Structure formats: C-alpha cells, structure tokens
CSV table of C-alpha atoms in Angstrom, one decimal:
chain,number,residue,atom,x,y,z
A,1,MET,CA,-27.5,-117.4,43.2
A,2,SER,CA,-25.6,-114.3,44.3
A,3,GLU,CA,-24.5,-111.4,42.0
A,4,GLU,CA,-20.9,-112.1,43.0
A,5,VAL,CA,-21.2,-115.7,41.8
A,6,ILE,CA,-22.8,-114.7,38.5
A,7,GLU,CA,-20.3,-112.0,37.8
A,8,GLY,CA,-17.5,-114.4,38.7
A,9,ASP,CA,-18.9,-116.9,36.2
A,10,ILE,CA,-19.0,-114.2,33.5
A,11,ARG,CA,-15.3,-113.3,34.2
A,12,ALA,CA,-14.4,-117.0,34.1
A,13,ASP,CA,-16.1,-117.5,30.8
A,14,ASP,CA,-14.4,-114.4,29.3
A,15,ALA,CA,-11.0,-115.7,30.4
A,16,GLN,CA,-11.6,-119.0,28.6
A,17,ILE,CA,-12.7,-117.5,25.3
A,18,SER,CA,-10.1,-118.1,22.6
A,19,SER,CA,-8.7,-115.4,20.4
A,20,THR,CA,-10.5,-117.0,17.4
A,21,ALA,CA,-13.9,-116.8,19.3
A,22,ARG,CA,-13.2,-113.2,20.2
A,23,THR,CA,-12.5,-112.4,16.5
A,24,VAL,CA,-15.7,-114.2,15.4
A,25,ARG,CA,-17.7,-112.3,18.1
A,26,ARG,CA,-16.3,-108.9,16.9
A,27,LEU,CA,-17.2,-109.8,13.2
A,28,CYS,CA,-20.7,-110.9,14.2
A,29,THR,CA,-21.1,-107.7,16.2
A,30,ILE,CA,-20.1,-105.6,13.2
A,31,ALA,CA,-22.6,-107.5,11.0
A,32,TYR,CA,-25.3,-107.2,13.7
A,33,CYS,CA,-24.8,-103.4,14.0
A,34,THR,CA,-24.8,-103.2,10.2
A,35,VAL,CA,-28.2,-104.9,10.0
A,36,TRP,CA,-29.6,-102.5,12.6
A,37,VAL,CA,-28.3,-99.5,10.6
A,38,VAL,CA,-29.8,-100.8,7.4
A,39,LEU,CA,-33.2,-101.5,9.0
A,40,VAL,CA,-33.4,-98.1,10.7
A,41,VAL,CA,-32.3,-96.2,7.5
A,42,ARG,CA,-34.7,-98.2,5.3
A,43,ASP,CA,-37.7,-98.7,7.5
A,44,GLY,CA,-37.2,-96.5,10.6
A,45,ILE,CA,-37.0,-97.8,14.1
A,46,PRO,CA,-38.4,-101.4,14.2
A,47,THR,CA,-41.8,-101.7,15.8
A,48,GLY,CA,-42.8,-105.2,14.9
A,49,ARG,CA,-42.8,-107.3,18.0
A,50,ALA,CA,-41.6,-110.5,16.3
A,51,LEU,CA,-38.7,-108.7,14.5
A,52,ILE,CA,-37.6,-107.0,17.7
A,53,SER,CA,-37.6,-110.3,19.6
A,54,ILE,CA,-35.5,-111.9,16.8
A,55,LEU,CA,-33.0,-109.0,16.8
A,56,ILE,CA,-32.6,-109.1,20.6
A,57,VAL,CA,-32.1,-112.8,20.8
A,58,ALA,CA,-29.7,-112.7,17.9
A,59,GLY,CA,-27.7,-110.0,19.8
A,60,LEU,CA,-27.6,-112.1,22.9
A,61,GLY,CA,-26.5,-115.1,20.9
A,62,ILE,CA,-23.5,-113.1,19.8
A,63,THR,CA,-22.5,-112.6,23.4
A,64,CYS,CA,-22.5,-116.4,23.8
A,65,ILE,CA,-19.9,-117.1,21.1
A,66,GLY,CA,-17.0,-118.9,22.7
A,67,ARG,CA,-18.8,-119.8,25.9
A,68,GLY,CA,-20.3,-123.1,24.9
A,69,TRP,CA,-23.5,-124.3,23.3
A,70,HIS,CA,-25.2,-124.4,26.7
A,71,ARG,CA,-25.2,-120.6,26.6
A,72,PHE,CA,-27.1,-120.5,23.3
A,73,GLY,CA,-29.6,-123.0,24.8
A,74,ARG,CA,-30.0,-120.7,27.8
A,75,VAL,CA,-30.8,-117.8,25.6
A,76,PHE,CA,-33.5,-119.7,23.8
A,77,LEU,CA,-35.1,-121.1,27.0
A,78,ASP,CA,-34.9,-117.9,28.9
A,79,TRP,CA,-36.5,-115.8,26.2
A,80,LEU,CA,-39.1,-118.3,25.2
A,81,PRO,CA,-41.7,-117.0,27.7
A,82,PHE,CA,-41.2,-113.4,26.6
A,83,THR,CA,-41.6,-114.5,23.0
A,84,LEU,CA,-44.8,-116.4,23.8
A,85,VAL,CA,-46.2,-113.3,25.4
A,86,LEU,CA,-45.6,-111.4,22.1
A,87,ILE,CA,-47.4,-114.1,20.2
A,88,VAL,CA,-50.4,-114.1,22.5
A,89,TYR,CA,-50.5,-110.3,22.3
A,90,ASP,CA,-50.6,-110.5,18.5
A,91,VAL,CA,-53.7,-112.8,18.6
A,92,SER,CA,-55.4,-110.8,21.3
A,93,ARG,CA,-57.7,-109.2,18.7
A,94,THR,CA,-58.9,-112.6,17.7
A,95,LEU,CA,-59.5,-113.6,21.3
A,96,ALA,CA,-61.5,-110.4,21.9
A,97,LYS,CA,-63.6,-111.0,18.8
A,98,ALA,CA,-64.3,-114.6,20.0
A,99,VAL,CA,-65.5,-113.5,23.4
A,100,ASN,CA,-67.4,-110.6,21.8
A,101,LEU,CA,-68.1,-108.5,24.8
A,102,PRO,CA,-69.7,-105.0,24.3
A,103,LEU,CA,-67.2,-102.4,23.2
A,104,HIS,CA,-66.8,-99.5,25.6
A,105,GLU,CA,-66.7,-96.4,23.4
A,106,ASN,CA,-69.3,-93.7,24.2
A,107,ASP,CA,-69.4,-94.5,27.9
A,108,ILE,CA,-65.7,-94.1,28.4
A,109,ALA,CA,-65.6,-90.9,26.3
A,110,ARG,CA,-68.4,-89.4,28.4
A,111,THR,CA,-66.7,-90.5,31.7
A,112,GLU,CA,-63.4,-88.9,30.6
A,113,SER,CA,-65.1,-85.7,29.7
A,114,TRP,CA,-67.1,-85.6,33.0
A,115,LEU,CA,-63.9,-86.1,35.0
A,116,PHE,CA,-62.3,-83.1,33.3
A,117,GLY,CA,-65.3,-80.7,33.6
A,118,GLY,CA,-66.7,-81.4,30.2
A,119,THR,CA,-63.4,-81.2,28.3
A,120,ASN,CA,-61.8,-84.2,26.8
A,121,PRO,CA,-58.0,-84.0,27.3
A,122,SER,CA,-57.2,-85.4,23.8
A,123,VAL,CA,-59.6,-83.0,22.2
A,124,TRP,CA,-58.2,-80.1,24.1
A,125,LEU,CA,-54.6,-80.9,23.3
A,126,GLN,CA,-55.2,-81.4,19.6
A,127,GLN,CA,-57.3,-78.2,19.4
A,128,HIS,CA,-54.4,-76.2,20.8
A,129,TYR,CA,-51.3,-78.0,19.5
A,130,TYR,CA,-52.2,-80.2,16.5
A,131,HIS,CA,-51.9,-78.4,13.1
A,132,PRO,CA,-53.1,-80.6,10.2
A,133,GLY,CA,-51.1,-78.6,7.7
A,134,ALA,CA,-47.8,-78.4,9.5
A,135,VAL,CA,-45.8,-80.9,11.5
A,136,ARG,CA,-44.1,-79.3,14.5
A,137,TRP,CA,-41.0,-80.3,16.3
A,138,TYR,CA,-42.9,-81.6,19.3
A,139,ASP,CA,-44.7,-84.0,16.9
A,140,GLY,CA,-41.3,-85.5,16.2
A,141,VAL,CA,-40.5,-85.7,19.9
A,142,ALA,CA,-43.9,-87.3,20.5
A,143,THR,CA,-43.3,-89.9,17.9
A,144,LEU,CA,-39.9,-90.8,19.2
A,145,ILE,CA,-41.2,-91.2,22.7
A,146,TYR,CA,-44.2,-93.3,21.5
A,147,MET,CA,-41.9,-95.6,19.5
A,148,THR,CA,-39.6,-96.3,22.5
A,149,HIS,CA,-42.3,-98.6,23.8
A,150,PHE,CA,-41.5,-101.2,21.2
A,151,PHE,CA,-37.9,-101.7,22.2
A,152,ALA,CA,-37.4,-100.2,25.7
A,153,THR,CA,-38.6,-103.3,27.6
A,154,PRO,CA,-36.6,-105.9,25.5
A,155,VAL,CA,-33.5,-103.7,25.6
A,156,VAL,CA,-33.6,-103.4,29.4
A,157,ALA,CA,-34.3,-107.1,29.6
A,158,ALA,CA,-31.3,-107.9,27.3
A,159,VAL,CA,-28.9,-105.7,29.3
A,160,LEU,CA,-30.0,-107.3,32.6
A,161,TRP,CA,-29.7,-110.8,31.1
A,162,VAL,CA,-26.1,-110.1,30.1
A,163,ARG,CA,-25.2,-108.4,33.3
A,164,ASN,CA,-27.1,-110.2,36.0
A,165,ARG,CA,-29.5,-113.1,35.3
A,166,VAL,CA,-31.1,-112.9,38.8
A,167,LEU,CA,-32.2,-109.3,38.1
A,168,TRP,CA,-33.3,-110.3,34.6
A,169,LEU,CA,-35.5,-113.0,36.0
A,170,GLY,CA,-37.2,-110.5,38.4
A,171,PHE,CA,-37.8,-108.1,35.6
A,172,ILE,CA,-39.1,-110.6,33.1
A,173,VAL,CA,-41.5,-112.1,35.6
A,174,ARG,CA,-42.9,-108.6,36.1
A,175,VAL,CA,-43.1,-108.0,32.3
A,176,VAL,CA,-44.9,-111.3,31.7
A,177,ALA,CA,-47.3,-110.8,34.6
A,178,LEU,CA,-48.1,-107.3,33.4
A,179,SER,CA,-48.6,-108.4,29.8
A,180,PHE,CA,-51.1,-111.1,30.7
A,181,ALA,CA,-53.0,-108.8,33.1
A,182,GLY,CA,-53.3,-106.3,30.2
A,183,LEU,CA,-54.3,-109.0,27.7
A,184,ALA,CA,-57.0,-110.4,30.0
A,185,THR,CA,-58.4,-106.9,30.5
A,186,TYR,CA,-58.4,-106.3,26.7
A,187,VAL,CA,-60.6,-109.4,26.3
A,188,LEU,CA,-62.9,-108.7,29.2
A,189,PHE,CA,-63.1,-104.9,28.8
A,190,PRO,CA,-62.7,-104.0,25.1
A,191,GLU,CA,-62.3,-100.2,24.9
A,192,ALA,CA,-61.9,-97.9,21.9
A,193,PRO,CA,-59.3,-95.1,22.1
A,194,PRO,CA,-60.1,-91.5,21.5
A,195,TRP,CA,-59.3,-91.5,17.8
A,196,TYR,CA,-61.6,-94.4,17.3
A,197,ALA,CA,-64.4,-92.8,19.3
A,198,ALA,CA,-64.0,-89.6,17.3
A,199,ARG,CA,-64.2,-91.6,14.1
A,200,ASP,CA,-67.6,-93.0,15.3
A,201,HIS,CA,-68.7,-89.4,16.3
A,202,TYR,CA,-68.7,-89.9,20.0
A,203,LEU,CA,-66.0,-87.2,20.4
A,204,PRO,CA,-65.1,-84.1,18.4
A,205,ALA,CA,-62.3,-84.5,15.9
A,206,VAL,CA,-59.3,-86.4,17.3
A,207,ALA,CA,-56.6,-87.6,14.8
A,208,ARG,CA,-54.3,-90.5,15.4
A,209,THR,CA,-51.0,-88.7,15.2
A,210,SER,CA,-48.6,-91.1,17.0
A,211,THR,CA,-46.5,-91.6,13.8
A,212,ARG,CA,-46.9,-88.1,12.4
A,213,GLY,CA,-43.6,-86.9,13.7
A,214,LEU,CA,-41.8,-89.1,11.2
A,215,GLU,CA,-42.7,-86.6,8.6
A,216,TRP,CA,-40.9,-83.9,10.6
A,217,MET,CA,-37.9,-86.2,10.5
A,218,HIS,CA,-38.3,-86.4,6.7
A,219,LEU,CA,-39.3,-90.1,7.0
A,220,GLY,CA,-42.7,-89.9,5.4
A,221,ASN,CA,-42.3,-93.2,3.6
A,222,VAL,CA,-41.4,-94.9,6.9
A,223,ARG,CA,-44.4,-93.3,8.5
A,224,GLN,CA,-46.6,-95.1,6.0
A,225,LEU,CA,-45.0,-98.5,6.8
A,226,VAL,CA,-45.4,-97.9,10.6
A,227,THR,CA,-49.0,-96.8,10.1
A,228,ASP,CA,-49.8,-99.9,8.0
A,229,ALA,CA,-48.3,-102.0,10.8
A,230,GLN,CA,-50.4,-100.3,13.3
A,231,ASN,CA,-53.6,-100.9,11.3
A,232,ASP,CA,-52.8,-104.5,10.4
A,233,GLY,CA,-51.0,-105.8,13.5
A,234,SER,CA,-52.4,-103.9,16.5
A,235,ASN,CA,-55.6,-104.3,18.4
A,236,PRO,CA,-57.6,-101.0,18.0
A,237,ILE,CA,-59.9,-101.8,20.8
A,238,ALA,CA,-57.2,-102.5,23.4
A,239,ALA,CA,-57.0,-99.1,25.1
A,240,MET,CA,-57.7,-100.2,28.7
A,241,PRO,CA,-55.2,-100.3,30.3
A,242,SER,CA,-52.4,-98.4,28.5
A,243,LEU,CA,-49.6,-100.9,28.4
A,244,HIS,CA,-47.4,-98.2,26.9
A,245,THR,CA,-47.7,-96.3,30.1
A,246,ALA,CA,-47.7,-99.5,32.3
A,247,ALA,CA,-44.5,-100.8,30.7
A,248,ALA,CA,-42.7,-97.4,31.0
A,249,MET,CA,-43.8,-97.2,34.7
A,250,LEU,CA,-42.6,-100.8,35.3
A,251,ILE,CA,-39.2,-99.9,33.9
A,252,ALA,CA,-39.0,-96.8,36.1
A,253,LEU,CA,-40.1,-98.7,39.2
A,254,PHE,CA,-37.7,-101.6,38.7
A,255,LEU,CA,-34.6,-99.6,38.0
A,256,ALA,CA,-35.3,-96.8,40.4
A,257,ALA,CA,-35.6,-99.3,43.3
A,258,ARG,CA,-32.2,-100.8,42.4
A,259,ILE,CA,-30.0,-98.0,41.4
A,260,ALA,CA,-28.2,-96.3,44.3
A,261,SER,CA,-28.3,-92.7,43.0
A,262,ARG,CA,-30.3,-89.7,43.9
A,263,TRP,CA,-30.9,-89.1,40.2
A,264,ARG,CA,-32.9,-92.4,39.9
A,265,TYR,CA,-36.2,-90.5,40.4
A,266,LEU,CA,-35.7,-88.9,37.0
A,267,LEU,CA,-36.6,-92.3,35.6
A,268,TYR,CA,-40.3,-91.4,36.4
A,269,LEU,CA,-40.2,-88.7,33.7
A,270,TYR,CA,-40.4,-91.5,31.2
A,271,PRO,CA,-43.9,-92.8,32.0
A,272,ALA,CA,-45.0,-89.2,32.5
A,273,ALA,CA,-43.8,-88.2,29.1
A,274,MET,CA,-45.3,-91.4,27.6
A,275,GLY,CA,-48.6,-90.6,29.1
A,276,LEU,CA,-48.7,-87.1,27.8
A,277,VAL,CA,-47.8,-88.3,24.3
A,278,LEU,CA,-50.5,-91.0,24.3
A,279,VAL,CA,-53.2,-88.5,25.2
A,280,TYR,CA,-52.0,-85.9,22.7
A,281,THR,CA,-51.8,-88.4,19.9
A,282,GLY,CA,-55.3,-89.8,20.5
A,283,GLU,CA,-54.1,-93.2,21.5
A,284,HIS,CA,-55.4,-93.3,25.1
A,285,TYR,CA,-57.6,-91.6,27.6
A,286,VAL,CA,-56.2,-90.4,30.9
A,287,LEU,CA,-58.2,-93.1,32.5
A,288,ASP,CA,-56.2,-95.7,30.6
A,289,LEU,CA,-53.0,-94.2,31.9
A,290,ILE,CA,-54.2,-94.2,35.5
A,291,VAL,CA,-55.2,-97.9,35.2
A,292,GLY,CA,-51.9,-98.7,33.4
A,293,VAL,CA,-49.9,-97.1,36.2
A,294,GLY,CA,-52.0,-99.0,38.8
A,295,TYR,CA,-51.3,-102.3,37.0
A,296,ALA,CA,-47.6,-101.7,36.9
A,297,ILE,CA,-47.5,-100.8,40.6
A,298,GLY,CA,-49.7,-103.7,41.6
A,299,VAL,CA,-47.6,-106.2,39.6
A,300,HIS,CA,-44.3,-104.8,40.9
A,301,ARG,CA,-45.5,-105.0,44.5
A,302,LEU,CA,-46.9,-108.5,44.2
A,303,VAL,CA,-43.8,-109.9,42.6
A,304,LEU,CA,-41.6,-108.0,45.2
A,305,ARG,CA,-43.6,-109.6,48.0
A,306,TRP,CA,-43.1,-113.0,46.5
A,307,GLU,CA,-39.3,-112.3,46.1
A,308,ARG,CA,-39.1,-111.2,49.7
A,309,SER,CA,-40.9,-114.3,50.9
A,310,ARG,CA,-38.2,-116.4,49.1
A,311,GLY,CA,-35.3,-114.2,50.2
A,312,MET,CA,-34.6,-113.0,46.6
A,313,ALA,CA,-35.3,-109.3,46.8
A,314,ARG,CA,-32.7,-106.6,47.3
A,315,GLU,CA,-33.5,-102.9,47.8
A,316,ALA,CA,-30.6,-101.6,45.7
A,317,ILE,CA,-27.8,-102.7,43.5
A,318,PRO,CA,-24.6,-100.8,42.5
A,319,VAL,CA,-24.9,-98.6,39.4
A,320,ALA,CA,-21.9,-100.5,38.1
A,321,VAL,CA,-24.2,-103.5,37.4
A,322,PHE,CA,-25.5,-101.5,34.4
A,323,ALA,CA,-22.1,-100.2,33.3
A,324,GLU,CA,-19.8,-101.7,30.7
A,325,PRO,CA,-17.7,-104.7,31.8
C-alpha cells in the first residue's frame, strides 16, 4: 500500500470523526498526559517493559477514538508481536539457566584488556571520571542517555504507526528480528558485564553506575526503585551483544536512510553516546558494543534485501512524514 493511500485514509478518517468523538479524544489525551506526569514525578522515567508497552498501546488507542472499533483491533494485533518479544525478553534469564552453558566472565575481561593494551576501558573511565563521594553533571547525562533505551524504540514505533503503517511494519520487523537474535545469543553465549566481573574479582573495581545520575537530579528515591527493577527484572549475564547499542544503531540506520536531510547523519551520535555511557557505567564491554552494532547493521541489511525483493523498500521519505499532521 502506498504512502499516499495511507495518508488519504487518515485524512478521510479524520474528516468523519464527530465533534463528540473529538472532545472525548481531547479529554482522554489530557488524562493520558496526566498519568505520564504523575508516573514521572513519582517514580521517574518508566523503565519497565510491560508498563511502557501498556502506556504506548493506550496512547495509540486514544488516536483510534472515533475511527471505528476495527482501529482498536488493529492496534492490538499490530503490537502483539512486539509485546511477545518483551515477554520473551523477561524470561530470558530462565532460558539461560535452563540451558546452563558456561558463563563467559574472566575470558571476556582478559580479551577486552588485551585489545586495549592491558587497559580495560570501563576501569580506565571510572578511575578518571567516577567519584564515589560526588555525583557529577555527566553522571546525570549518562543516566538520561541510558534510560532512553527503554522508551526510544517503542516511541519511534508508535510515531511510525500513526503516520505510516508501511514504515512501521518495516521498523517493527527489524526490532523483532534484532531482539530475537540478541536473546538467542544471551542463551548460547551468557556473558557477565564489567561490574559483574569486578564483583567476582576478575577486574579491578568497576561500579554499576547507570542509575547514579538520578541522585544528581535529586531523585535518589527514584534511583532505588530503578536499581531494584534492574536487579529483579533484568538478566545480569546478558551482556553480549549490547542491545542498548544495537537498538540505538537500528533507530539511526532506519531513520537516516529515510529522512531527506543532510543533518540525518547526526542520528548516529545517539548510538555513539549510548556506547560511551554503557562502557563508563560498567554495563558493557567495547566488544559488546561492536557486536551489537554488527547485529543492527546485519538485521537492517537482511530486512532491506527482503523488502527490495518484494518491491517494498524506498531509499528516502519526506521529513514531513514525521511532522505533525
């Protein structure tokens, strides 16, 4: 289906929406934004995958008010695969334990240090910039960049779904493929991150500081909630590949290839910044970042080849596709 047809359908739907439906949509939007504000003020930026998925689907549901029940059904069916990926991700630790392959900890730490002439990048960065007794401004920036991982992908997907379902499909296929590739690697190649290896004395002291910047923002109570969620809900031996870096790279690849602007290459600053933050905070090795970028490029190219074989790919789209209607 062409973009012109899709945008024509959206305009036709908008024209048929009654004034009552428009009022209800506005009220629901206000309520939705209020919920977001309350959650952020009370608990900080949401990081729970299930909660974010519910919030995104709820927001998309609001856009369907006045357009018929089939639009609500489309939201559910379209976002079901993405939700299933989140569920599978949450049980990845159980899968890894069931397979019970050897944990890569000392070997990966030694390889990383060997690649950098005997110096581990996480150790070096923390020795020079991490101050246990004082939270610096760049700790706050690092935490904000780190936390964008939890909502950047679903937000981009939500915008694409509203604006152009064909583009959304191409993006979500890449996201699902990348996620399953990462999950399979976690099970077959369990790897401990730098902070974990340091805890087991395979590295000099490396602190896990990804949420530390919340203290600089005077959100110490929120930091404890996020840290507890990390400890209870994340897989601590799923460092290879870095899906944080891979997801950021995939977003940059997908949007840069479709935005007709010379500034599009600035999008690649996002995965670069994410990678630096992950190494500094002890969450990943540089090796994890390299493999994550490779996964993103590989998935993007494979899906692009499939799209071209079916006549679905387009090299660029107008910037206006991402603008307000």
